[in-house]
Structure formats: structure tokens, C-alpha cells
PDB file of C-alpha atoms (C1' of nucleotides) in Angstrom:
ATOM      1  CA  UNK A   1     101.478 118.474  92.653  1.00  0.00           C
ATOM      2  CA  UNK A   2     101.685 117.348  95.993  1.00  0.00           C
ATOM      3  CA  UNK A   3     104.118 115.346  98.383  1.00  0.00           C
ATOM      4  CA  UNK A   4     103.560 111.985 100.561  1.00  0.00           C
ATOM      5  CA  UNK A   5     104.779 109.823 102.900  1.00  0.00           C
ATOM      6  CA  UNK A   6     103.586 106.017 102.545  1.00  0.00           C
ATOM      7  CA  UNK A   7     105.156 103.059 104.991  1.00  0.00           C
ATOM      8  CA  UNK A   8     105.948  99.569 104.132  1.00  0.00           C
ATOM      9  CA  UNK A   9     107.969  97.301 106.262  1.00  0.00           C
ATOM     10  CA  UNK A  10     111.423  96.636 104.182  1.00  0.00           C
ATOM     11  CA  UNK A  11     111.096  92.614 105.103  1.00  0.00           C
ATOM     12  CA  UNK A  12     107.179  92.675 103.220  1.00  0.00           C
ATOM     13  CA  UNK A  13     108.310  94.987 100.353  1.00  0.00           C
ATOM     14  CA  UNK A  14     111.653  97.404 100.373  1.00  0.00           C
ATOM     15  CA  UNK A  15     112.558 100.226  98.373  1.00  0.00           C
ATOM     16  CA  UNK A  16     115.119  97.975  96.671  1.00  0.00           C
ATOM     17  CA  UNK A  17     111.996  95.944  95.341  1.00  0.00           C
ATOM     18  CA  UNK A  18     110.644  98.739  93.902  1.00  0.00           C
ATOM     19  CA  UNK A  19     113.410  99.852  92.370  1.00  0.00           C
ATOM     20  CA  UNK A  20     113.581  96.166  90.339  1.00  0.00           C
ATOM     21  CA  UNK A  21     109.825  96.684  89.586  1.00  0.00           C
ATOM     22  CA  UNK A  22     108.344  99.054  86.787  1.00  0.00           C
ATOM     23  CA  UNK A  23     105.532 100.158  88.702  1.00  0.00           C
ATOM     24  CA  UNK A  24     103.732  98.456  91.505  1.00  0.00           C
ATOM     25  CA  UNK A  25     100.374  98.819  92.970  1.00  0.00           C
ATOM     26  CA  UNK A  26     100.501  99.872  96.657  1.00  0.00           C
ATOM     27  CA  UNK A  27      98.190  97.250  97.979  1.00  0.00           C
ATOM     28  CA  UNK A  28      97.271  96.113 101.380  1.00  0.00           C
ATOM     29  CA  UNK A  29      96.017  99.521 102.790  1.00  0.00           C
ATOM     30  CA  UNK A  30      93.226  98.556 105.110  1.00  0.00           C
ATOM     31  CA  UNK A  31      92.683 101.661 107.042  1.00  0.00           C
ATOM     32  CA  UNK A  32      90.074 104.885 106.370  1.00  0.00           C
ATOM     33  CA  UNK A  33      91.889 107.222 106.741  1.00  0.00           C
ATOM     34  CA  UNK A  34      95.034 106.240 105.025  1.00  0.00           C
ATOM     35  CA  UNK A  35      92.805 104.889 102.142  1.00  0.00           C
ATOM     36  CA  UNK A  36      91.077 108.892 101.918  1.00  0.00           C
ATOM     37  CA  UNK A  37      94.706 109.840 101.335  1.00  0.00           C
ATOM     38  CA  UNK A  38      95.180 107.351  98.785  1.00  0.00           C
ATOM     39  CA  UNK A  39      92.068 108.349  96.762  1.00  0.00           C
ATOM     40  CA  UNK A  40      93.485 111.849  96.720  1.00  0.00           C
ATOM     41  CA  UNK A  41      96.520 111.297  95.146  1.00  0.00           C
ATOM     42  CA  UNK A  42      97.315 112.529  91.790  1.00  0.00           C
ATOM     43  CA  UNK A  43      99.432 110.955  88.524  1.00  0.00           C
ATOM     44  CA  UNK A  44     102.577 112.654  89.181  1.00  0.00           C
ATOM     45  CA  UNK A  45     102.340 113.342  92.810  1.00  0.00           C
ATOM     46  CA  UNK A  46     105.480 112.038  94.985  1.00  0.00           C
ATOM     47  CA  UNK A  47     106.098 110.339  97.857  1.00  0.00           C
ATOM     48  CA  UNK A  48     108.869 109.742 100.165  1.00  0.00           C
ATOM     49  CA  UNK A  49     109.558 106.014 100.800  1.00  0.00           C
ATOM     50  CA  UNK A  50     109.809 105.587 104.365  1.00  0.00           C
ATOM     51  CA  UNK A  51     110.746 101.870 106.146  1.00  0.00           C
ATOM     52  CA  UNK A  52     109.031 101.092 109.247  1.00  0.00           C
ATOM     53  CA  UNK A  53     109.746  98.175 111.760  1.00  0.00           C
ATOM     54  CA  UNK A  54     112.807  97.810 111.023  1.00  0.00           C
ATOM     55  CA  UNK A  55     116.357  99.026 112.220  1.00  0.00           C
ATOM     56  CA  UNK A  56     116.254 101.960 111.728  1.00  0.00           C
ATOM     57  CA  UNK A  57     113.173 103.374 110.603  1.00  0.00           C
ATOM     58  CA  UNK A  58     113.580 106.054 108.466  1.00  0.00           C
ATOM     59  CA  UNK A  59     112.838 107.833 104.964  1.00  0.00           C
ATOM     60  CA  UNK A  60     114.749 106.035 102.472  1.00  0.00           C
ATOM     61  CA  UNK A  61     113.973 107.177  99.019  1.00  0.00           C
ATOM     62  CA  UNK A  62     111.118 108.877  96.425  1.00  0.00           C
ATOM     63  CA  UNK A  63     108.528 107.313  94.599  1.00  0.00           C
ATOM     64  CA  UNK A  64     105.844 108.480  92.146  1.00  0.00           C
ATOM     65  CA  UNK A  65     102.520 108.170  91.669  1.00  0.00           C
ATOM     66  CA  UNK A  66     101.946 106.671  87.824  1.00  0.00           C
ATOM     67  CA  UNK A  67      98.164 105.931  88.212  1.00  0.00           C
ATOM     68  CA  UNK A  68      95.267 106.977  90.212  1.00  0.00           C
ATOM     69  CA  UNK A  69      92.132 105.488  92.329  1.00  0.00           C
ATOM     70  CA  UNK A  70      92.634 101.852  91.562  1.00  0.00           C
ATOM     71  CA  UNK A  71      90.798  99.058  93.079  1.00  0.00           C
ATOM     72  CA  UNK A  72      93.076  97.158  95.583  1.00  0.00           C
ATOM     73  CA  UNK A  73      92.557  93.606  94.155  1.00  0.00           C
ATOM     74  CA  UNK A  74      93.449  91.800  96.964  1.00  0.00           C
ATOM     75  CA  UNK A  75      90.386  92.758  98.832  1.00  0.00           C
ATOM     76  CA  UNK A  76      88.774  90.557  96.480  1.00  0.00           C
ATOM     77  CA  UNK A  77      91.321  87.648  96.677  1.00  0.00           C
ATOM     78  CA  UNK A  78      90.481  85.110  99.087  1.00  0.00           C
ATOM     79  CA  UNK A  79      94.133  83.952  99.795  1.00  0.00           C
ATOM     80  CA  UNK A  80      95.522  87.184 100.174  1.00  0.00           C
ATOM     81  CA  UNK A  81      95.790  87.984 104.043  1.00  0.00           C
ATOM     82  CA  UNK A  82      94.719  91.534 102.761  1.00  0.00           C
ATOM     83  CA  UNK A  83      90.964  90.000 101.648  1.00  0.00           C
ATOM     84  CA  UNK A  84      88.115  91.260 102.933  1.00  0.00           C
ATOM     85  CA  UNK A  85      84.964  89.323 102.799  1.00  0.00           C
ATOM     86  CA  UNK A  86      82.319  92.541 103.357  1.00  0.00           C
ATOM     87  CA  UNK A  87      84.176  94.346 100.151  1.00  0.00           C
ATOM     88  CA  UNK A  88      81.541  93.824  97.577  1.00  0.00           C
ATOM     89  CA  UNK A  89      82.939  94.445  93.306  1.00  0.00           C
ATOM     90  CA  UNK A  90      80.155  96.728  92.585  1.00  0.00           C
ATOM     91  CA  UNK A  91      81.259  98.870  95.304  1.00  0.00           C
ATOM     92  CA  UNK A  92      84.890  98.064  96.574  1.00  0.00           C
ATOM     93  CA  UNK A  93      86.049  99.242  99.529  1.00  0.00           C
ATOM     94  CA  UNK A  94      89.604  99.519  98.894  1.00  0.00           C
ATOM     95  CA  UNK A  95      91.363 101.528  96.787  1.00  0.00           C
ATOM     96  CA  UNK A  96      94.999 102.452  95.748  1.00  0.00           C
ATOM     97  CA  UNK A  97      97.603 103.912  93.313  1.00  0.00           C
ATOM     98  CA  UNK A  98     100.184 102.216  91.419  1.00  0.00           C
ATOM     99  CA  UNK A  99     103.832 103.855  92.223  1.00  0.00           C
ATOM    100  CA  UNK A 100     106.898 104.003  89.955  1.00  0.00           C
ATOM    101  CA  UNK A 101     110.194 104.321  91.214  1.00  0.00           C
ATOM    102  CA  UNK A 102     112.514 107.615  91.422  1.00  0.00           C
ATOM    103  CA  UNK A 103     115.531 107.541  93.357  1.00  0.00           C
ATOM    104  CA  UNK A 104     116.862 105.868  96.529  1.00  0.00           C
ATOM    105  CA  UNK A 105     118.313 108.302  98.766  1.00  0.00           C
ATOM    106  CA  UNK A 106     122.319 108.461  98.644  1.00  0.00           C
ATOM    107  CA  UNK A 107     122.039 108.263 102.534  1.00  0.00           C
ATOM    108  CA  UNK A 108     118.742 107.227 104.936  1.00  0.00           C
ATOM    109  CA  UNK A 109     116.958 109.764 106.463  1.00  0.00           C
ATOM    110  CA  UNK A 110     116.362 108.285 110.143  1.00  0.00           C
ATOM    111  CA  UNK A 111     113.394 108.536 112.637  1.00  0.00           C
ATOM    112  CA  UNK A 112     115.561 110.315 115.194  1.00  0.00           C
ATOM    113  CA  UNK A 113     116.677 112.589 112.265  1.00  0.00           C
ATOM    114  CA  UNK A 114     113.147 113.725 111.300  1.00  0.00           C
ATOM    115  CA  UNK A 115     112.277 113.855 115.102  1.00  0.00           C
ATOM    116  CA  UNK A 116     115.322 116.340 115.406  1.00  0.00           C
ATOM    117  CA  UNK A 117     114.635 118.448 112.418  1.00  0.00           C
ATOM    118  CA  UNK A 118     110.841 118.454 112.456  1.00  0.00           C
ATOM    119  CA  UNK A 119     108.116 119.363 114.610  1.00  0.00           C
ATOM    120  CA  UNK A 120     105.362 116.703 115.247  1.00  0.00           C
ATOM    121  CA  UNK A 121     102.731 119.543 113.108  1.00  0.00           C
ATOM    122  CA  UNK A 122     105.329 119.855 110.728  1.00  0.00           C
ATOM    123  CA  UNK A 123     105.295 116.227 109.611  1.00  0.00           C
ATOM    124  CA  UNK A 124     102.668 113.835 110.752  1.00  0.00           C
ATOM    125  CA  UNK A 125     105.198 110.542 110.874  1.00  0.00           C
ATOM    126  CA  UNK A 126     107.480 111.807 113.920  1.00  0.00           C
ATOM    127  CA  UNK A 127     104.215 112.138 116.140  1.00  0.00           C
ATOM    128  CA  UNK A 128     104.416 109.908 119.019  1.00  0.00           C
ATOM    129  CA  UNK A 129     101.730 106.745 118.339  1.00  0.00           C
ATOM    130  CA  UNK A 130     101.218 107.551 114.864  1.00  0.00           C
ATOM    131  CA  UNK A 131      99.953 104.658 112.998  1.00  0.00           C
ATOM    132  CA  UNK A 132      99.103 106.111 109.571  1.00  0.00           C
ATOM    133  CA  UNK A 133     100.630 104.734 106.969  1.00  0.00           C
ATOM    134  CA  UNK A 134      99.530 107.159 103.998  1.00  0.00           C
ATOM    135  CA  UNK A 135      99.989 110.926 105.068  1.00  0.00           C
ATOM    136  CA  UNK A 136     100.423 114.139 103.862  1.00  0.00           C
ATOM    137  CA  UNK A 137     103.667 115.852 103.621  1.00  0.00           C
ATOM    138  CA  UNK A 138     103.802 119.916 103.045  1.00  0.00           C
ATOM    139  CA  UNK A 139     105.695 121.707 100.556  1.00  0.00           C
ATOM    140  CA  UNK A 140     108.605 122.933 102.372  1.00  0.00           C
ATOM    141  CA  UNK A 141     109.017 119.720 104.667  1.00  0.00           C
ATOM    142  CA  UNK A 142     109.110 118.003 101.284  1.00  0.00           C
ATOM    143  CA  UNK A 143     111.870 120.308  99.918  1.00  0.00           C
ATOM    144  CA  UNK A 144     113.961 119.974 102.375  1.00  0.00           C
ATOM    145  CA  UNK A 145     113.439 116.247 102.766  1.00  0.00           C
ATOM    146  CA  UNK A 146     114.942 115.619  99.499  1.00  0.00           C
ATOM    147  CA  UNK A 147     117.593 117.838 100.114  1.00  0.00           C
ATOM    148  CA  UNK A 148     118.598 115.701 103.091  1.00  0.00           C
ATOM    149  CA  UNK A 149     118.575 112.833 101.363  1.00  0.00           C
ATOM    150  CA  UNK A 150     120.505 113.967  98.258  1.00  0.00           C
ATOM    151  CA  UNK A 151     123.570 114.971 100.184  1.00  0.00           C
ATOM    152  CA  UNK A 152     125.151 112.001 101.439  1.00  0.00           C
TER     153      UNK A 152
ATOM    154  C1'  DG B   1     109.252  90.286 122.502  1.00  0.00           C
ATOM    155  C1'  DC B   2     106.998  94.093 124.873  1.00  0.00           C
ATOM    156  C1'  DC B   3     103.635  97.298 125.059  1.00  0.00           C
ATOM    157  C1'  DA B   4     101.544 102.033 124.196  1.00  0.00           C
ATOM    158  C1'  DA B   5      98.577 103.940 121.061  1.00  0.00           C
ATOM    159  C1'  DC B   6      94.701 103.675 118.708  1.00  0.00           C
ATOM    160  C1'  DG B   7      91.360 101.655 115.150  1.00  0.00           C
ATOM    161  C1'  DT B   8      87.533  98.320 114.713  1.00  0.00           C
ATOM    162  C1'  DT B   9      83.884  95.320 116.164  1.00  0.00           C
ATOM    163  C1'  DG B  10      79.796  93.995 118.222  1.00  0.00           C
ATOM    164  C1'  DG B  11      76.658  93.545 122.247  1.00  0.00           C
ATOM    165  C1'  DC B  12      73.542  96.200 124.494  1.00  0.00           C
TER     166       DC B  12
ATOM    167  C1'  DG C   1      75.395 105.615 120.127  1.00  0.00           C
ATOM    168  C1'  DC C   2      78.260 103.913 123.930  1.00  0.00           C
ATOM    169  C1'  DC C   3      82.065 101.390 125.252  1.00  0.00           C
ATOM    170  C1'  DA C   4      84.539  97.021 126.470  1.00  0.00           C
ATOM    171  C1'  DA C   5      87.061  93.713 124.168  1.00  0.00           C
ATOM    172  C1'  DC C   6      90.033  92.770 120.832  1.00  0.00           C
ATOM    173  C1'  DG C   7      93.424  93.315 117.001  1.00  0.00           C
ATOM    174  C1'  DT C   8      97.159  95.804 114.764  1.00  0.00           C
ATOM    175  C1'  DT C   9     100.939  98.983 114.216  1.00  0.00           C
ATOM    176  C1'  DG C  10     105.417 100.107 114.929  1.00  0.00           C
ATOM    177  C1'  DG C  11     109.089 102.061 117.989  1.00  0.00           C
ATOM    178  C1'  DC C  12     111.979 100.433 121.330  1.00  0.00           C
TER     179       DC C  12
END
DNA sequence: GCCAACGTTGGC
DNA sequence: GCCAACGTTGGC
């Protein structure tokens, strides 16, 4: 079992949407690296909900991952603004998971919180320029994470 | 709204 | 395969 980190801006999709979904497929991720990421996530794997560009940024609740290696369909769907024309169906390019929701955190855990509790190796997010929006998060960062976020 | 950081594209 | 131009992300 393993812990993540995965961005959305709250205005495009917020943790309160997810928690009025079932499940929803994390779509929309049009970058290499972040897609790798994806494709090695497990059923039953979690990730930490974190808002970016907004006010403030921050991790703001848990989310797990119900399904593995899905095909993004909007790469396929020409009126989505996440379509890509040079993804071919016999091979897509983009691929996902499908999340289910856990828990919003009693209180947010801010940027400048992470930045003052974590080192920049420690957890990828609080690196200056980092643009990822899929990464890794290790063990004990993750334990402590949702200790933070638990106690209000 | 600005802009630094950085990923992608395409000409050569 | 280099790299300039361009586009996007995301904090501020």
C-alpha cells in the first residue's frame, strides 16, 4: 500500500465534489511523468487531496484509489479541452484511476504548513517550481500528514 | 494579473 | 539531437 499526493484546482473539481460523488475518474492528466505515477497506483492505495491555485493551497483531505490503469476517455473526446488528437484507441496515451472518497480533513493542511514541517526531499509538493500534479508521498510523511489533519 | 519554472514542440 | 519559441502550472 502506498501514499499520494494528486492536485486539482477546487474551482475545476473540489474535495467537496468528491465527497457528493461515489467514485470519480481522475481525468485530465496530460503530463509523463505524472501519468507514470498514475499507472503505478494500486486498488487501495491513498492519496492526500491537495487544492492548488487557490487561497490557500493546501492538503485538504484523503482519497482512495478504487480502480486501476484506466483509459482517460477524454483524450478521445473531441470537446473535452483535455482531447488529444495524436492519442490513437489501440494504443491510448492517457491513462488514470478512478478515486473514492475517505475523509475531508477536520482542519486544512496549508502550503506554508507543509513548507514548515517538511523538507523539499521529504515531500515533493513544497519544492519551489514544482509542477507535478501526481507524486509520491513516503510512509512516514504520510503518517504524519493524516495526523495533522485529524486534529483540528 | 504577474511571472518563474519547466514541459513540449518543431525547425534545423 | 539541439535549442528557441511557446504554452502551462501554480504560488504570490
Amino acid at each position: 500500500m502506498r501514499y499520494w499526493l494528486m492536485k486539482s484546482e477546487p474551482d475545476v473539481y473540489s474535495i467537496a465534489d468528491l465527497a457528493n460523488d461515489p467514485t470519480e475518474i481522475w481525468d485530465g492528466v496530460r503530463n509523463y511523468q505524472a501519468r507514470n505515477f498514475l499507472r503505478e497506483m494500486q486498488v487501495d492505495d491513498l492519496a492526500f487531496f491537495y487544492h492548488s491555485n487557490t487561497k490557500p493551497p493546501g492538503i485538504v483531505g484523503l482519497m482512495k484509489i478504487i480502480e486501476a490503469d484506466i483509459v482517460d476517455p477524454t483524450q478521445f473526446d473531441e470537446s473535452s479541452k483535455y482531447y488529444d488528437p495524436k492519442s490513437q484507441p489501440e494504443e491510448p496515451r492517457w491513462r488514470t484511476v478512478k478515486v473514492g472518497y475517505v475523509e475531508t480533513f477536520a482542519e486544512q493542511i496549508t502550503l506554508d504548513t507543509l513548507k514548515a514541517t517538511f523538507s523539499p526531499e521529504e515531500l515533493l509538493v513544497v519544492k519551489r517550481g514544482n509542477r507535478l500534479s501526481v507524486m509520491p508521498v513516503d510512509e512516514a510523511v504520510a503518517e504524519k500528514l493524516l495526523e495533522m489533519g485529524r486534529s483540528a
